[in-house]
Coordinates of C-alpha atoms and ligand atoms in Angstrom, one line a residue:
M7 CA -15.3 -12.1 8.1
T8 CA -15.5 -13.8 4.5
P9 CA -12.4 -13.8 2.8
P10 CA -12.1 -11.7 -0.2
S11 CA -12.5 -13.8 -3.4
S12 CA -9.4 -14.8 -5.1
G13 CA -10.3 -13.4 -8.4
I14 CA -7.2 -14.0 -9.9
L15 CA -8.6 -15.2 -13.1
S16 CA -11.2 -12.7 -13.6
S17 CA -11.2 -10.6 -16.5
A18 CA -7.4 -11.2 -17.3
S19 CA -5.5 -8.6 -19.5
S20 CA -1.8 -8.4 -20.4
L21 CA -1.7 -4.9 -19.1
L22 CA 1.4 -5.6 -16.9
S23 CA 2.8 -8.6 -18.8
G24 CA 6.7 -8.6 -18.6
R25 CA 6.6 -6.3 -15.5
H26 CA 8.0 -7.6 -12.1
I27 CA 6.6 -5.8 -9.3
L28 CA 7.9 -5.6 -5.6
V29 CA 4.9 -5.7 -3.1
T30 CA 5.3 -4.7 0.4
G31 CA 2.6 -4.8 3.1
V32 CA 0.7 -8.2 2.5
A33 CA 0.1 -9.5 6.2
N34 CA -2.9 -11.8 5.2
R35 CA -5.7 -12.4 2.7
W36 CA -7.5 -9.4 3.8
S37 CA -4.3 -6.7 3.4
I38 CA -4.8 -4.4 0.5
A39 CA -1.4 -5.6 -0.9
W40 CA -2.7 -9.1 -1.4
A41 CA -5.6 -7.6 -3.7
V42 CA -2.8 -5.6 -5.6
V43 CA -1.0 -8.9 -5.9
Q44 CA -4.0 -10.7 -7.3
S45 CA -4.4 -7.8 -9.6
V46 CA -0.7 -7.7 -11.0
V47 CA -1.1 -11.3 -11.8
K48 CA -4.5 -11.1 -13.0
N49 CA -2.9 -8.2 -15.4
G50 CA -0.1 -10.5 -16.6
G51 CA 2.6 -9.1 -14.2
R52 CA 5.3 -11.1 -11.8
V53 CA 5.4 -10.1 -8.1
T54 CA 7.9 -10.6 -5.4
L55 CA 6.7 -10.3 -2.0
T56 CA 8.2 -9.1 1.3
Y57 CA 7.0 -10.0 4.8
Q58 CA 7.5 -8.0 8.2
G59 CA 8.8 -10.4 10.7
E60 CA 9.0 -14.3 10.9
S61 CA 5.5 -14.4 12.3
Q62 CA 4.1 -13.8 8.9
K63 CA 6.5 -15.7 7.1
D64 CA 4.7 -19.0 6.6
S65 CA 1.2 -17.7 6.3
I66 CA 2.4 -15.6 3.3
A67 CA 4.6 -18.4 1.8
K68 CA 1.2 -20.5 1.9
L69 CA -0.8 -17.3 0.0
M70 CA 1.8 -17.6 -2.3
E71 CA 1.3 -21.1 -3.3
E72 CA -2.2 -19.8 -4.7
L73 CA -0.1 -17.8 -7.6
P74 CA 0.8 -19.1 -10.7
E75 CA 4.4 -20.0 -10.8
E76 CA 4.9 -17.9 -13.7
N77 CA 3.7 -14.5 -12.1
R78 CA 5.8 -14.9 -8.8
S79 CA 9.5 -15.1 -8.2
S80 CA 10.7 -17.9 -5.8
L81 CA 11.8 -15.0 -3.5
L82 CA 10.0 -14.1 -0.4
L83 CA 12.2 -11.8 1.6
P84 CA 12.1 -10.3 5.1
L85 CA 11.6 -6.5 5.3
D86 CA 11.1 -4.4 8.2
V87 CA 11.1 -0.8 7.2
R88 CA 12.9 0.4 10.4
N89 CA 15.7 -2.2 9.6
D90 CA 18.1 -0.8 7.1
G91 CA 19.9 -3.8 7.0
E92 CA 16.9 -5.7 6.0
V93 CA 15.9 -3.4 3.2
A94 CA 19.7 -3.3 1.9
K95 CA 19.7 -7.1 1.9
V96 CA 16.3 -7.2 -0.1
A97 CA 17.9 -4.8 -2.7
E98 CA 21.1 -7.2 -2.8
R99 CA 19.2 -10.2 -3.2
L100 CA 17.0 -8.9 -6.0
R101 CA 20.4 -7.9 -7.8
S102 CA 22.1 -11.2 -7.0
E103 CA 19.4 -13.2 -8.7
G104 CA 19.6 -11.0 -11.6
L105 CA 16.1 -9.2 -11.0
T106 CA 15.2 -5.7 -12.1
L107 CA 12.1 -4.0 -11.2
D108 CA 9.1 -2.4 -13.0
G109 CA 7.2 -1.3 -10.0
L110 CA 7.0 -1.2 -6.1
V111 CA 3.9 -1.0 -4.3
H112 CA 4.4 0.6 -0.3
S113 CA 1.2 -0.7 1.5
I114 CA 2.5 0.0 4.8
A115 CA 1.4 1.7 7.8
F116 CA 1.5 1.7 11.2
A117 CA 0.4 3.6 14.6
K118 CA 0.0 2.5 18.3
R119 CA -3.5 1.5 18.7
E120 CA -3.9 4.3 21.5
E121 CA -2.8 6.9 19.2
L122 CA -6.1 6.2 17.0
D123 CA -8.6 6.6 19.7
G124 CA -9.4 10.2 21.8
A125 CA -7.9 13.4 20.9
F126 CA -4.9 13.8 18.5
L127 CA -3.8 16.8 21.1
D128 CA -2.5 13.7 23.4
T129 CA -0.3 12.2 20.8
S130 CA 2.8 11.1 22.3
R131 CA 6.1 12.1 21.0
E132 CA 7.1 8.6 20.4
G133 CA 3.5 7.6 19.0
F134 CA 4.1 10.3 16.6
L135 CA 7.4 9.9 15.4
M136 CA 6.8 5.9 15.2
A137 CA 3.7 6.3 12.8
Q138 CA 6.0 9.0 10.7
E139 CA 8.7 6.5 10.7
I140 CA 6.9 3.4 9.5
S141 CA 4.3 5.1 7.5
A142 CA 5.7 8.0 5.7
Y143 CA 9.7 8.1 6.0
S144 CA 9.9 4.4 4.8
L145 CA 8.6 5.3 1.4
V146 CA 11.8 7.2 0.8
V147 CA 13.9 4.6 2.2
L148 CA 12.4 2.2 -0.1
C149 CA 12.7 4.5 -3.2
R150 CA 16.2 5.1 -2.2
A151 CA 17.0 1.3 -2.1
F152 CA 14.9 0.2 -5.0
A153 CA 14.9 2.6 -7.4
P154 CA 18.7 1.4 -8.6
L155 CA 16.9 -1.6 -9.7
M156 CA 14.4 0.2 -12.2
A157 CA 14.5 1.5 -15.7
S158 CA 12.8 4.2 -17.3
G159 CA 8.8 3.6 -17.1
A160 CA 8.8 2.0 -13.8
S161 CA 6.1 3.0 -11.4
I162 CA 6.1 3.0 -7.5
V163 CA 2.6 3.5 -5.7
A164 CA 1.9 4.2 -2.2
M165 CA -1.4 3.6 0.0
T166 CA -2.9 6.8 1.5
Y167 CA -6.1 7.9 3.1
L168 CA -8.0 11.2 3.3
G169 CA -7.5 11.8 6.8
S170 CA -4.1 13.4 5.4
E171 CA -6.1 16.2 4.0
R172 CA -9.8 16.5 6.3
I173 CA -10.4 15.9 9.9
V174 CA -11.4 12.1 10.2
P175 CA -12.1 11.9 13.7
H176 CA -9.9 9.1 15.5
Y177 CA -7.6 8.9 12.5
N178 CA -5.3 11.4 14.4
V179 CA -1.5 10.5 14.0
M180 CA -2.2 8.3 11.0
G181 CA -3.4 11.7 9.2
A182 CA -0.2 13.6 10.0
A183 CA 1.7 10.6 8.9
K184 CA -0.4 10.3 5.6
A185 CA -0.1 13.9 4.8
A186 CA 3.6 13.5 5.2
L187 CA 3.7 10.2 2.8
E188 CA 1.6 12.4 0.3
A189 CA 4.1 15.1 0.3
S190 CA 7.0 12.6 0.1
V191 CA 5.3 11.3 -3.0
R192 CA 5.6 14.7 -5.0
Y193 CA 9.3 15.2 -3.9
L194 CA 10.0 11.7 -4.7
A195 CA 8.3 12.1 -8.1
Y196 CA 10.4 15.1 -8.7
D197 CA 13.6 13.3 -7.8
L198 CA 13.0 10.4 -9.9
G199 CA 11.5 11.8 -12.9
S200 CA 14.6 12.4 -14.5
S201 CA 15.4 8.5 -14.3
G202 CA 11.5 8.1 -16.1
I203 CA 10.5 6.6 -12.9
R204 CA 7.0 7.6 -11.5
V205 CA 5.7 8.0 -8.1
N206 CA 2.2 8.1 -7.2
A207 CA -0.3 7.6 -4.3
V208 CA -3.8 5.5 -4.3
S209 CA -6.3 7.1 -1.7
A210 CA -8.4 4.3 -0.8
G211 CA -11.7 4.6 1.2
P212 CA -12.3 2.5 4.1
I213 CA -11.5 -1.1 3.4
K214 CA -12.1 -3.9 6.3
T215 CA -8.5 -5.0 7.1
A216 CA -6.3 -5.4 10.3
S217 CA -4.9 -1.8 10.0
G218 CA -8.5 -0.5 9.1
R219 CA -10.2 -2.2 12.0
A220 CA -7.7 -0.7 14.4
I221 CA -9.2 2.7 14.0
K222 CA -12.0 3.6 16.3
G223 CA -15.1 4.3 14.3
F224 CA -13.8 2.6 11.4
I225 CA -17.6 1.2 10.8
D226 CA -18.8 4.6 10.9
M227 CA -16.4 5.6 8.1
Q228 CA -17.2 3.0 6.0
K229 CA -21.2 3.9 6.7
A230 CA -20.3 7.3 5.6
V231 CA -19.0 6.3 2.3
A232 CA -21.8 3.7 1.4
A233 CA -24.4 6.4 2.4
R234 CA -22.7 9.7 0.9
A235 CA -20.7 8.9 -1.7
P236 CA -21.6 9.4 -5.5
L237 CA -21.5 5.8 -6.1
K238 CA -24.0 5.0 -3.6
G239 CA -24.9 2.0 -1.6
Q240 CA -21.9 -0.2 -1.9
D241 CA -19.0 -1.1 0.0
L242 CA -15.5 -0.1 -1.6
T243 CA -13.7 -3.5 -2.4
S244 CA -9.9 -4.1 -2.0
E245 CA -10.2 -5.5 -5.7
E246 CA -11.4 -2.1 -6.8
V247 CA -8.4 -0.4 -4.9
A248 CA -6.3 -2.9 -6.2
D249 CA -7.1 -2.4 -9.9
A250 CA -6.6 1.2 -9.7
T251 CA -3.1 0.5 -8.2
A252 CA -2.3 -1.9 -11.2
A253 CA -3.4 0.8 -13.7
L254 CA -1.3 3.2 -11.9
L255 CA 1.7 0.6 -12.3
S256 CA 0.8 0.1 -15.8
P257 CA 2.1 2.1 -19.2
L258 CA -1.3 3.4 -19.3
M259 CA -0.7 5.8 -16.7
R260 CA 2.8 6.7 -17.9
A261 CA 2.3 10.4 -18.2
V262 CA 0.9 10.4 -14.3
T263 CA 3.2 11.1 -11.5
G264 CA 3.1 12.7 -8.0
E265 CA -0.5 12.3 -8.0
V266 CA -2.9 10.9 -5.0
L267 CA -5.6 9.2 -6.9
F268 CA -8.7 8.8 -4.9
V269 CA -10.4 5.5 -5.1
D270 CA -13.3 5.9 -2.8
L271 CA -16.3 5.7 -5.0
G272 CA -16.2 9.5 -5.1
Y273 CA -16.5 10.3 -1.3
R274 CA -14.0 12.9 -1.2
Q275 CA -15.6 15.3 -3.8
M276 CA -18.9 15.4 -1.6
G277 CA -19.5 18.8 0.0
M278 CA -21.3 19.0 3.6
V279 CA -24.8 17.4 3.1
Ligands
NAD22 P1 -2.8 -4.4 6.6 O1 -2.6 -4.7 8.0 O2 -3.1 -5.5 6.3 O3 -1.5 -3.7 6.2 C1 -0.6 -3.0 6.8 C2 0.7 -3.7 6.4 O4 2.1 -2.8 7.3 C3 1.0 -4.9 7.1 O5 1.6 -6.0 6.1 C4 2.1 -5.0 8.1 O6 3.0 -6.2 8.2 C5 3.1 -3.7 7.5 N1 3.9 -2.9 8.5 C6 3.7 -2.5 9.6 N2 4.8 -2.1 10.1 C7 5.5 -2.2 9.4 C8 7.2 -2.5 9.3 N3 8.0 -1.7 10.5 N4 8.0 -2.9 8.2 C9 7.1 -3.4 7.0 N5 5.8 -3.5 7.3 C10 5.0 -2.8 8.0 O7 -4.1 -3.3 6.4 P2 -4.3 -2.4 4.9 O8 -5.6 -1.7 5.1 O9 -4.1 -3.3 3.8 O10 -3.0 -1.5 4.9 C11 -2.2 -1.1 3.8 C12 -1.8 0.3 3.4 O11 -3.1 0.9 3.0 C13 -1.8 1.0 4.5 O12 -0.5 2.1 4.2 C14 -3.0 2.0 5.1 O13 -2.7 3.0 5.9 C15 -3.5 1.8 3.6 N6 -5.0 2.3 3.5 C16 -5.8 1.6 4.2 C17 -7.3 1.8 4.2 C18 -8.3 0.7 4.7 O14 -9.5 1.1 5.1 N7 -7.7 -0.3 5.2 C19 -7.8 3.0 3.5 C20 -6.8 3.8 2.9 C21 -5.4 3.6 3.0

């Protein structure tokens, strides 16, 4: 697979100038979260990254070296969303460094591979709860931990997918988790709105990442979008999803909260054809 182009210096803007964004969910350079990091940097923002588990640490540290120093904090912190202690430590560390946040990107999901194949009817209790905990409840956990570090005007964005509201064969347990995630976005938008903090989701079309490829039939999902979406004949890129995310993180979207923004070449708007 060809790595996505860096794009860091293409079409630079100052949309996110002076804004510090905590980005979760970078696993490798194909991760949507890594494209978001590049878009934040390209638009003048500064990032702090977290990683899930020691196995990711060195490769993410190496990726970070590709970013201009002025656009990243020196912190790279472990954060497994099932581990309340780690979440609290990230917040404490930011606080002790005197860092505040203008944005948070939740780009995290997990389901057991066997739950993304076969029938939803066969979903195990453990698999259902695990997908909900990591992919949906984690947004509540992160908002509770990091909203106190945010001032009015901050923006939180989570990544979701159409399988939350439509039947996408094999998406199964993750569809239920994304439905919970999107409902959580709305309730969190309500709770945090009085502090001037916005909460939205980006619903991305299929992108070839480690998580995407774990879903049986993923290639067919991509082909369907390329064939049927109004913006036809092209594969959606992670850069396009990331730029929309950067827009939501920016003050241009200051009156938008509780929304799910579809970045899918228009595929969701199609009827049966
Ligand atoms: P990815 O595999 O690169 O990213 C998933 C991330 O979740 C990884 O960084 C992984 O470390 C993290 N994660 C899993 N369990 C975790 C835990 N317990 N604690 C902390 N982090 C954990 O894949 P991606 O496609 O970039 O996925 C990012 C987000 O985008 C997910 O929410 C996914 O559902 C969503 N999304 C992806 C697509 C797609 O087609 N790839 C489409 C729509 C939405």
